[in-house]
mmCIF file of C-alpha atoms in Angstrom:
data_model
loop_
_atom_site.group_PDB
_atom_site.id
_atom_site.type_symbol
_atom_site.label_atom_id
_atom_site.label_comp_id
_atom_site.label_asym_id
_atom_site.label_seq_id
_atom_site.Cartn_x
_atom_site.Cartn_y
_atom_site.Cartn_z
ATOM 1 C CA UNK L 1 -6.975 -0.904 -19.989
ATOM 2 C CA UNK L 2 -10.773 -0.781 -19.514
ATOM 3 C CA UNK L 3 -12.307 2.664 -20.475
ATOM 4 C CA UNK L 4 -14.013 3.572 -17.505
ATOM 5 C CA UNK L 5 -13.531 6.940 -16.860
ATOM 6 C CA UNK L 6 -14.934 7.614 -13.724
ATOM 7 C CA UNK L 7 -11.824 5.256 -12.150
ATOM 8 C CA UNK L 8 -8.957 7.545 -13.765
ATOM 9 C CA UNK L 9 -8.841 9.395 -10.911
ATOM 10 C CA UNK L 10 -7.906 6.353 -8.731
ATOM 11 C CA UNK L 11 -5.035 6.330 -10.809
ATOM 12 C CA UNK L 12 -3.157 9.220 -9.518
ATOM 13 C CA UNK L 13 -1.668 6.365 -6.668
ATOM 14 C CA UNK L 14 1.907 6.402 -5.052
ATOM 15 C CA UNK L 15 3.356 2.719 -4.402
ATOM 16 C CA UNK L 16 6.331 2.179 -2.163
ATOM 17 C CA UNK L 17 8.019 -2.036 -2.115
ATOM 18 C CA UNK L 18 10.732 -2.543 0.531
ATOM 19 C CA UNK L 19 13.091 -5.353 1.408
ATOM 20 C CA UNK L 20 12.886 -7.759 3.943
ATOM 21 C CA UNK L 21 15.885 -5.541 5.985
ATOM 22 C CA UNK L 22 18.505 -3.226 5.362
ATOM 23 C CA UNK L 23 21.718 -4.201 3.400
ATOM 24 C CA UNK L 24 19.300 -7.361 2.281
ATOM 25 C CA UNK L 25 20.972 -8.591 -1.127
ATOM 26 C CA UNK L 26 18.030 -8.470 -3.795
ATOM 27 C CA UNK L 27 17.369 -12.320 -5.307
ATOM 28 C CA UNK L 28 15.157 -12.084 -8.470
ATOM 29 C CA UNK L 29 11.850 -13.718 -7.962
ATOM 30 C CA UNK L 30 9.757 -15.250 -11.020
ATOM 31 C CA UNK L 31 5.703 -14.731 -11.376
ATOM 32 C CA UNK L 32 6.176 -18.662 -10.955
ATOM 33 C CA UNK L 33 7.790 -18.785 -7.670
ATOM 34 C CA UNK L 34 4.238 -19.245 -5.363
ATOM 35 C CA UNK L 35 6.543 -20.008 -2.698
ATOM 36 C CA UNK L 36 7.372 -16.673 -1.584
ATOM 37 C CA UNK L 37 4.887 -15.058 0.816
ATOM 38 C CA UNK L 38 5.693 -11.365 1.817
ATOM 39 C CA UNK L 39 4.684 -9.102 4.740
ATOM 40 C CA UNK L 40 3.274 -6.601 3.268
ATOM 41 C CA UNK L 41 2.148 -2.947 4.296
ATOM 42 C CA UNK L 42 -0.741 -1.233 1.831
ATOM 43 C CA UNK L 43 -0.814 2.472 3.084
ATOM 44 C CA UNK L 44 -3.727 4.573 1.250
ATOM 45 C CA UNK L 45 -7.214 3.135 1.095
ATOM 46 C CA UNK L 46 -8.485 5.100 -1.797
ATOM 47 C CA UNK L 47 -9.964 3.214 -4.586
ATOM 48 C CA UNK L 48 -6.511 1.662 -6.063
ATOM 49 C CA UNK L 49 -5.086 0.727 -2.586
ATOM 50 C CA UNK L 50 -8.257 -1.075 -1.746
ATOM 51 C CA UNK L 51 -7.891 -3.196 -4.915
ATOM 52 C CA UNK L 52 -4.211 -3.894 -4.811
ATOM 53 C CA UNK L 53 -4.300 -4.866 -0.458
ATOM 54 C CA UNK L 54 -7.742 -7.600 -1.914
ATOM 55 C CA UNK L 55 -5.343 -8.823 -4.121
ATOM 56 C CA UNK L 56 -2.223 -9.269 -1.871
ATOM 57 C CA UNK L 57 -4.810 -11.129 0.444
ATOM 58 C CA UNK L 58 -5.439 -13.351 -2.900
ATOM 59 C CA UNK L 59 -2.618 -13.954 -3.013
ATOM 60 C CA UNK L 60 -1.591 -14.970 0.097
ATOM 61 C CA UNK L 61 0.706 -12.348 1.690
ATOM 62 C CA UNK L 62 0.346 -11.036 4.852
ATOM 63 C CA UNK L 63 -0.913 -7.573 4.364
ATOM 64 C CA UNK L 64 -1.013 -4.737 7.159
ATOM 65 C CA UNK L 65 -2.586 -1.077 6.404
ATOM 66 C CA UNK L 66 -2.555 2.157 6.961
ATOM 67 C CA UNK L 67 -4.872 4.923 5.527
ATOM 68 C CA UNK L 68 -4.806 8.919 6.696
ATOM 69 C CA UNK L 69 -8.653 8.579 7.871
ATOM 70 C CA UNK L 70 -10.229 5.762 9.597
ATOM 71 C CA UNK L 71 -12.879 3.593 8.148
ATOM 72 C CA UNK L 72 -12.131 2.029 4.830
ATOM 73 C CA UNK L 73 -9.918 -0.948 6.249
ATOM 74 C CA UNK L 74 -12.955 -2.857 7.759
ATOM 75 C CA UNK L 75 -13.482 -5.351 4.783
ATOM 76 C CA UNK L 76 -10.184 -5.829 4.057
ATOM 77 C CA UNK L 77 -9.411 -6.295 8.233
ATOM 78 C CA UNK L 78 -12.463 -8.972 7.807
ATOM 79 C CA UNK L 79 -9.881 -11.063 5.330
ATOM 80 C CA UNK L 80 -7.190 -10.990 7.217
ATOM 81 C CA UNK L 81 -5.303 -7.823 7.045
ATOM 82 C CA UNK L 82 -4.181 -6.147 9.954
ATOM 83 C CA UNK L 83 -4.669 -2.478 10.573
ATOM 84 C CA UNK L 84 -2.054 0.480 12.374
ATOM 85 C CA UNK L 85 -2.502 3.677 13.418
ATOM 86 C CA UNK L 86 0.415 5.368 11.638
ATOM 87 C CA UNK L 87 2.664 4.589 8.382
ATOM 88 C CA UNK L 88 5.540 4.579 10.404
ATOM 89 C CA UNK L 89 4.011 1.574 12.361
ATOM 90 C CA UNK L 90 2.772 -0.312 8.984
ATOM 91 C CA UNK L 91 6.526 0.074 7.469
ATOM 92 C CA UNK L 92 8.166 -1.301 10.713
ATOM 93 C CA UNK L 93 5.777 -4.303 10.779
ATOM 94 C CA UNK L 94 6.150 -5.569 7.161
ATOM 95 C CA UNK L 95 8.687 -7.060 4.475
ATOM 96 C CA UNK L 96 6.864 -5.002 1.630
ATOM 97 C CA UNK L 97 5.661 -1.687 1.725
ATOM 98 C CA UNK L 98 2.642 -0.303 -0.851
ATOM 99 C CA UNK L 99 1.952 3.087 -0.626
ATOM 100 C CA UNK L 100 -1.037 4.387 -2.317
ATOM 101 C CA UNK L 101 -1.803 7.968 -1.844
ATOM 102 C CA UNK L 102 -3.555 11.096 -4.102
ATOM 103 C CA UNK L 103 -0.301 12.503 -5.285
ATOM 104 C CA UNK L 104 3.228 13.151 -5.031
ATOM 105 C CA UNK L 105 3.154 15.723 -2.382
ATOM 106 C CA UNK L 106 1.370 13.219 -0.341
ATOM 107 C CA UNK L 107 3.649 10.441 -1.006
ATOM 108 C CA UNK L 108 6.508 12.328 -0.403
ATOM 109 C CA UNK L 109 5.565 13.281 3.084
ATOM 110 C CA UNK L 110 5.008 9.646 3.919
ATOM 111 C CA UNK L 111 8.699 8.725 2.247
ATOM 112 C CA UNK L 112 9.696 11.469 5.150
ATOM 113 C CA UNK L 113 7.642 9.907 7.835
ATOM 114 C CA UNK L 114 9.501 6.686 7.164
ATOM 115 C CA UNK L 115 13.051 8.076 5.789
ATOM 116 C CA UNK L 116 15.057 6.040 8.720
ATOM 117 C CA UNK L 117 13.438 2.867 7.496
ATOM 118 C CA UNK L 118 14.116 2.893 3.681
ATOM 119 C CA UNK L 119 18.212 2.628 3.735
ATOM 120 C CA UNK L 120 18.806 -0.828 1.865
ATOM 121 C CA UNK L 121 15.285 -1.011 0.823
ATOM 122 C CA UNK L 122 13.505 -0.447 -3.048
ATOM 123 C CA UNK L 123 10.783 2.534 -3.723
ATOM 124 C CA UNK L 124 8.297 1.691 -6.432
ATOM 125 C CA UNK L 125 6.267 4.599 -6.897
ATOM 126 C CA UNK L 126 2.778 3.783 -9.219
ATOM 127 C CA UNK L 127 1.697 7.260 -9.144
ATOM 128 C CA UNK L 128 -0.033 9.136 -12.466
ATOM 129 C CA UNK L 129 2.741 12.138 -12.459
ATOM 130 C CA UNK L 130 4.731 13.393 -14.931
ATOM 131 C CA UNK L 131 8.219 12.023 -15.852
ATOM 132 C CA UNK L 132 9.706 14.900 -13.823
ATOM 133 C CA UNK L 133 8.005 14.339 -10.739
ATOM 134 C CA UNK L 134 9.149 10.336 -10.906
ATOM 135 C CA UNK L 135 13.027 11.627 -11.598
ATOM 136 C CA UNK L 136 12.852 14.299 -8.829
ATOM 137 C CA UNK L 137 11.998 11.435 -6.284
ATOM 138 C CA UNK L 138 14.249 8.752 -7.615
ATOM 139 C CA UNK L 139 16.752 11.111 -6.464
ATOM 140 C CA UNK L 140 15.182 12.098 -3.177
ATOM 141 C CA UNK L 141 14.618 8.197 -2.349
ATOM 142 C CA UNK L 142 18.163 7.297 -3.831
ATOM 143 C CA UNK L 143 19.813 9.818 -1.566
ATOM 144 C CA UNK L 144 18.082 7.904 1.490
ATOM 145 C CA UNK L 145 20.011 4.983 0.556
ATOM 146 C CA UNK L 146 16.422 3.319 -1.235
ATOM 147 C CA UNK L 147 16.378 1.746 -4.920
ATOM 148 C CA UNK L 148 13.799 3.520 -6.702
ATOM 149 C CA UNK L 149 11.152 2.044 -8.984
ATOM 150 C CA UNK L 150 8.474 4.477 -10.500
ATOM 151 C CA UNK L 151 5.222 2.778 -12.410
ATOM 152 C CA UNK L 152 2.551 3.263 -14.153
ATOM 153 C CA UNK L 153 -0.746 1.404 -13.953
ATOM 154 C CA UNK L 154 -2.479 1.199 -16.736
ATOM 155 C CA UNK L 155 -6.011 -0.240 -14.906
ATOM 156 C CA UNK L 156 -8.771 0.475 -13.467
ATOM 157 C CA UNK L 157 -9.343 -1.034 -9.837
ATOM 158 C CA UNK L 158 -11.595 -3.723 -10.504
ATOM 159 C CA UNK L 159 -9.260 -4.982 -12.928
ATOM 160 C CA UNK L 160 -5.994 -5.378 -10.520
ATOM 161 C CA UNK L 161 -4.809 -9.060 -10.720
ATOM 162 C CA UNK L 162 -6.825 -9.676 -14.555
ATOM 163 C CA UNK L 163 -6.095 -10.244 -17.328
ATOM 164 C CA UNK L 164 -5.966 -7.048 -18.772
ATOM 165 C CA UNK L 165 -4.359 -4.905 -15.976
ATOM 166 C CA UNK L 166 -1.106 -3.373 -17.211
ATOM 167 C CA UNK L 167 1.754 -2.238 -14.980
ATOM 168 C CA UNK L 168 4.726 -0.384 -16.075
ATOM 169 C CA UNK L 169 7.853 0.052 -14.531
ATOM 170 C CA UNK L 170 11.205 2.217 -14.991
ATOM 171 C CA UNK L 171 13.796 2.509 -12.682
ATOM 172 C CA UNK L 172 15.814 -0.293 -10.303
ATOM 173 C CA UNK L 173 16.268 -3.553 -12.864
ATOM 174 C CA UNK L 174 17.323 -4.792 -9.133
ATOM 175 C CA UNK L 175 14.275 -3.602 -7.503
ATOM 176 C CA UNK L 176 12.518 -4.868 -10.316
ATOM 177 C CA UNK L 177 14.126 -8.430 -10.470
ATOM 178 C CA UNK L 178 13.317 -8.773 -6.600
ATOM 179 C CA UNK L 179 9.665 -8.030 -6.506
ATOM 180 C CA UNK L 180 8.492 -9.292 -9.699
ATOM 181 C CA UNK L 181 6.371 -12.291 -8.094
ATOM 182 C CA UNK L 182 4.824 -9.630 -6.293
ATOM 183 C CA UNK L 183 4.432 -7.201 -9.235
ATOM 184 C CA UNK L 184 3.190 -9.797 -11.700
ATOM 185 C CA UNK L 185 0.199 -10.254 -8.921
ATOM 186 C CA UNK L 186 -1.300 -7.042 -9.605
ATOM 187 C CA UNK L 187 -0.975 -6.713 -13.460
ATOM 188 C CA UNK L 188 1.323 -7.931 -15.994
ATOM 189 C CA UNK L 189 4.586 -5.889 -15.129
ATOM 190 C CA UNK L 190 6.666 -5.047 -18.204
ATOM 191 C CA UNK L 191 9.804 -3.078 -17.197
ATOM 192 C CA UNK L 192 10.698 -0.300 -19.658
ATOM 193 C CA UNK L 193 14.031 0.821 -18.589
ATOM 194 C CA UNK L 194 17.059 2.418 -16.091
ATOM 195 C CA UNK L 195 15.487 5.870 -16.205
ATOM 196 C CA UNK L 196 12.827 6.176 -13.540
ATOM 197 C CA UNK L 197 10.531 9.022 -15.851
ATOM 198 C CA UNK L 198 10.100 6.245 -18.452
ATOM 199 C CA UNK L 199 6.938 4.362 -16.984
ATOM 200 C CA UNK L 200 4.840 7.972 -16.299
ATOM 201 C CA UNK L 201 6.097 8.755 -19.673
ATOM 202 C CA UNK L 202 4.718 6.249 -21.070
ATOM 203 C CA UNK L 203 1.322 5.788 -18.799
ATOM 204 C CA UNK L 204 1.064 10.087 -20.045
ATOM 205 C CA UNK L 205 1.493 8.907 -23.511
ATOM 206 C CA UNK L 206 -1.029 5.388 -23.801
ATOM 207 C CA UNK L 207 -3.230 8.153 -22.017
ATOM 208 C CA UNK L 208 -2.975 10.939 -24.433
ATOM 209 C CA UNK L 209 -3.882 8.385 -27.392
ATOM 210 C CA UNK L 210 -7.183 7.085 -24.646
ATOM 211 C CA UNK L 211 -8.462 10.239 -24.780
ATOM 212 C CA UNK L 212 -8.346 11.450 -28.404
ATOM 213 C CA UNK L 213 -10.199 8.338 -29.115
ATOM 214 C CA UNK L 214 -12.621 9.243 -26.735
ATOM 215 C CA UNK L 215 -12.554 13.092 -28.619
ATOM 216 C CA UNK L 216 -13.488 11.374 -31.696
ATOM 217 C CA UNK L 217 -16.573 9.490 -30.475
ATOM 218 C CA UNK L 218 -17.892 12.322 -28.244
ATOM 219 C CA UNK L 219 -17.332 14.451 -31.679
ATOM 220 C CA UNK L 220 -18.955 12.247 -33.863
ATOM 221 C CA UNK L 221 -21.771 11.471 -31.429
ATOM 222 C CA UNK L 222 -22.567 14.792 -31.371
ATOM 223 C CA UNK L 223 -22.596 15.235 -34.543
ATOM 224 C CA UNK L 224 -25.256 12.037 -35.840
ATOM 225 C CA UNK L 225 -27.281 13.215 -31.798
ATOM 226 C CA UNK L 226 -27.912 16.336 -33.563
ATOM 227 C CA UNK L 227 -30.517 14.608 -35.923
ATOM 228 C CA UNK L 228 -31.992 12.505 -33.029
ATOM 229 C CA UNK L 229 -29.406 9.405 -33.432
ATOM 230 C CA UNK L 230 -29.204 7.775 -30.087
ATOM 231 C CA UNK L 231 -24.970 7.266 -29.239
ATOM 232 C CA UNK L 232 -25.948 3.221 -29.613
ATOM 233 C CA UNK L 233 -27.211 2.741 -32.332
ATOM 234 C CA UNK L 234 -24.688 4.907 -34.171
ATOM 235 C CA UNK L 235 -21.562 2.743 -32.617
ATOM 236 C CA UNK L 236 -22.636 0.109 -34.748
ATOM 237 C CA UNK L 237 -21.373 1.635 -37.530
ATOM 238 C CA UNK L 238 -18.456 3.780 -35.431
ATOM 239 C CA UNK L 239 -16.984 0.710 -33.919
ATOM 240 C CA UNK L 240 -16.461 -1.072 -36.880
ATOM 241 C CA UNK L 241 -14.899 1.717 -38.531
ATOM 242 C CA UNK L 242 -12.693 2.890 -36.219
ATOM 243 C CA UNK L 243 -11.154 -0.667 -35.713
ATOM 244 C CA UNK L 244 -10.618 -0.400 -39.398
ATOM 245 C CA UNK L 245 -8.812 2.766 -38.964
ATOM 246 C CA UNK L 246 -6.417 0.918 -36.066
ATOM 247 C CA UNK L 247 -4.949 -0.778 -39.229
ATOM 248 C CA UNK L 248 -3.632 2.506 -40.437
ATOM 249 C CA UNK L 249 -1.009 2.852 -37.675
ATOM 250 C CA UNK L 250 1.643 0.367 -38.377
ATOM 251 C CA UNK L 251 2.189 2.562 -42.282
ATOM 252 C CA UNK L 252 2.021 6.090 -39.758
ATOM 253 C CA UNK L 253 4.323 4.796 -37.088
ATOM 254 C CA UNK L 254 6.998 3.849 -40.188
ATOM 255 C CA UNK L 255 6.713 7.389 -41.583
ATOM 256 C CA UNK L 256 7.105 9.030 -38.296
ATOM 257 C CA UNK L 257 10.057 6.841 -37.773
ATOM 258 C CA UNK L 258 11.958 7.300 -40.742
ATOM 259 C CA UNK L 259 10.284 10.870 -41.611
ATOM 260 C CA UNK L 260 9.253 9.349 -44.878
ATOM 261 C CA UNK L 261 5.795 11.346 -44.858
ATOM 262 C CA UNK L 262 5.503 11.224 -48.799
ATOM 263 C CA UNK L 263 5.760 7.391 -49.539
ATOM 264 C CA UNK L 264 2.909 5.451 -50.388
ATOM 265 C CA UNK L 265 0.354 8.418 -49.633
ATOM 266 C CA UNK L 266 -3.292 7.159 -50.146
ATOM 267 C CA UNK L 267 -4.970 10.499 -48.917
ATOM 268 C CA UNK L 268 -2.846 13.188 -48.723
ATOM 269 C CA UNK L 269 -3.243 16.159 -46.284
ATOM 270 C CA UNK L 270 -4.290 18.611 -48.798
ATOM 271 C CA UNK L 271 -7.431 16.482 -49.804
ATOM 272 C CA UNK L 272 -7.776 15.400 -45.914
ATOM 273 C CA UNK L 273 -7.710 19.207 -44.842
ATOM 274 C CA UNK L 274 -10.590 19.950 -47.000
ATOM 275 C CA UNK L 275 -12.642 16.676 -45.705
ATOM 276 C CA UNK L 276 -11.931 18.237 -41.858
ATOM 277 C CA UNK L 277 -12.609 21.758 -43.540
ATOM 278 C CA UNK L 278 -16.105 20.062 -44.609
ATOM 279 C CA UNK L 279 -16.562 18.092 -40.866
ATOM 280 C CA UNK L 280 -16.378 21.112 -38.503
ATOM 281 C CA UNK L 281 -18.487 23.176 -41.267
ATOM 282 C CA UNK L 282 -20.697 21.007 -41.038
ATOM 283 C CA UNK L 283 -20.503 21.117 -37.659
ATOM 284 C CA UNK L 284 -21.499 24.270 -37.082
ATOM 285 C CA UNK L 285 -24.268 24.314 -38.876
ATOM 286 C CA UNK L 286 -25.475 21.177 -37.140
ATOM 287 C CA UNK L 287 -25.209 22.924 -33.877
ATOM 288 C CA UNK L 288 -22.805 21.115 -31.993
ATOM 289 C CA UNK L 289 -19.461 23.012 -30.541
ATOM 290 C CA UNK L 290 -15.833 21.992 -32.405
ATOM 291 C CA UNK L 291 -13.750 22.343 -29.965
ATOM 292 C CA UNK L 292 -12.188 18.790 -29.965
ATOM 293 C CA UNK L 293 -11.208 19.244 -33.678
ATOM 294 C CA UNK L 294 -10.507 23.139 -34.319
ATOM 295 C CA UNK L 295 -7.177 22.370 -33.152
ATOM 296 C CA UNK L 296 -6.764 19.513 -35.251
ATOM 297 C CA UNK L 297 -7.972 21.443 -38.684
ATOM 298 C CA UNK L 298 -5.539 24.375 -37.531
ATOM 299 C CA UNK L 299 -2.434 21.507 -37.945
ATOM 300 C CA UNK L 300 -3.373 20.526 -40.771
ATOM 301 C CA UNK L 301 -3.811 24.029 -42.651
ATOM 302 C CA UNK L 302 -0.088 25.211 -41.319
ATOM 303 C CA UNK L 303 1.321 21.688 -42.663
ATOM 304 C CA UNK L 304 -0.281 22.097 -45.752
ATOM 305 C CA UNK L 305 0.054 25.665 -46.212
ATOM 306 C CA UNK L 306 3.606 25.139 -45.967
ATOM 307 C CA UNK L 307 3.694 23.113 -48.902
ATOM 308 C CA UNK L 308 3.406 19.780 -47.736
ATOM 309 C CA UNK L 309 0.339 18.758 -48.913
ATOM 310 C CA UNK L 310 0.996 16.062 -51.062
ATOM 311 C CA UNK L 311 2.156 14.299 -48.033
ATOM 312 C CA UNK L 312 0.419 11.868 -45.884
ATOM 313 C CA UNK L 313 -1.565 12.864 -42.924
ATOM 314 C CA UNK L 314 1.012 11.899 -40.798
ATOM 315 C CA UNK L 315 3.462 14.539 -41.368
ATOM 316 C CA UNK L 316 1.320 16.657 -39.056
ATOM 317 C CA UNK L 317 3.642 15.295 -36.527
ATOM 318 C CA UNK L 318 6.599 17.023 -37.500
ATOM 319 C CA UNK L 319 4.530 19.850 -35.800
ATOM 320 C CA UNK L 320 3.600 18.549 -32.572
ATOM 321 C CA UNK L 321 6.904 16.682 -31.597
ATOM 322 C CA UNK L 322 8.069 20.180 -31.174
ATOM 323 C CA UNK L 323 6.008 22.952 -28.997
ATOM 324 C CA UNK L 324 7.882 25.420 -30.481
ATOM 325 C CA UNK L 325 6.597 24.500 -34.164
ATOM 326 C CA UNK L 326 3.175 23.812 -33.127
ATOM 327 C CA UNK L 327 2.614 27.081 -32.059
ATOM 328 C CA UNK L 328 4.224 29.527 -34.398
#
């Protein structure tokens, strides 16, 4: 997943894959099998859709679209796609249906354009929602007689079809077996399980850890900027280290595991509360804002305070797996 922020947006996508025809019996497909050629419908145009209808194209497939306003199909029309004037007409034309859209309530008013057309046929929804959202419309598209496949793509457009574009999936392992050829076209598709919240779960969650490493660096640039330090010069020395740190998370991911926060404790959170104590102090006096960390240092004074700070910096977690412990 590249770290380019300005794309995150393009994210927030809604995908729907059909069958060839209602009642069709699903045959599992390998990334192998370059034999199979799909119709396929791309409705949306944003950023994302444009990227994953190129790469159908790549690929082979014949690709129809669809987008809400007129005038981002022309390039892709200019490789062979072929364009409708309404989702209900893309649908009805193809094997394979992407939808890519802004958000659920968008999707969801396409799914009820189309709900005639989706009995027999599998839903894979790639939209950046919450696990909710993806198990509210696994039952709406499962009670119009649809398989339902939510996903989370963990890319930025340009990277579609590399090697580092990520797609995960949760939902149909039928829908999933059927389409994987297609699937493993726009980003290595790992399927993470039977409940359809289990891919935005987990796109929320590799997320969440994106942008506290991006609080770190915007922290700690701020901090070395307010002496003049350009932000490039100073990742020589951040990059390096914070690799380093990556090596720490195997021993932190055992203790959160087996709740073992006081084994094999280098640094332990009394010691590491005064060195955060000493960061945002300094902090302030630097003139920079510490906002990304006062809620870190807050953590770490009710662990310790409750007399666990001989233990490893990890057992802050046994705060924030529960909302109800974080904040009282």
């Amino acid at each position: 997943m590249g770290p380019q922020i300005a794309h995150y947006p393009a994210l927030v996508q809604y995908c729907i894959f059909r069958q060839p025809s209602a009642g069709a019996v699903l045959q599992p497909r390998t990334w192998k099998d370059d034999t199979y050629m799909a119709n396929i419908s791309v409705l949306g145009l944003g950023a994302m859709g444009q990227a994953l209808a190129a790469r159908l194209l790549e690929q082979g497939h014949s690709v129809t679209l669809w987008n809400r306003t007129s005038g981002k199909a022309g390039f892709l029309v200019a490789k062979g796609a072929r364009e409708r004037g309404s989702a209900a007409d893309a649908i009805a034309s193809s094997d394979v249906t992407v939808i890519c859209v802004l958000d659920y309530a968008a999707s969801n008013s396409v799914l009820d354009s189309a709900a005639s057309l989706l009995a027999g046929h599998a839903v894979v929804n790639l939209t950046n929602g919450t696990p909710a959202q993806a198990r509210a419309t696994a039952e709406r598209v499962e009670s119009l007689g649809a398989a339902y496949l939510d996903g989370g793509i963990m890319a930025t457009p340009p990277m579609i079809g590399g090697e580092h574009s990520l797609i995960l999936y949760s939902g149909s392992k039928a829908a999933f077996d059927a389409h994987v050829g297609t699937l493993e076209a726009l980003g290595a598709a790992t399927y993470l399980g039977a409940d359809a919240g289990l891919a935005s779960l987990h796109d929320l969650a590799l997320l969440s850890g994106m942008y506290g490493l991006f609080a770190g660096f915007f922290h700690a640039t701020a901090l070395v900027g307010s002496e003049g330090i350009g932000a490039n010069a100073f990742l020589k020395l951040l990059g390096p280290w914070m690799t380093a740190m990556m090596g720490e998370l195997p021993g932190y991911a055992e203790k959160i595991d087996t709740g073992r926060h006081g084994v094999n404790v280098a640094s332990n959170l009394a010691m590491q509360t005064v060195a955060l104590e000493n960061i945002l102090t300094a902090t302030r006096e630097q003139g920079v804002a510490t906002d990304l960390l006062d809620p870190m240092l807050d953590l770490f004074r009710k662990r310790d305070g409750a007399g666990h700070g001989n233990e490893d910096i990890s057992g802050v977690f046994e705060l924030i797996r529960s909302r109800s412990n974080a904040v009282n």
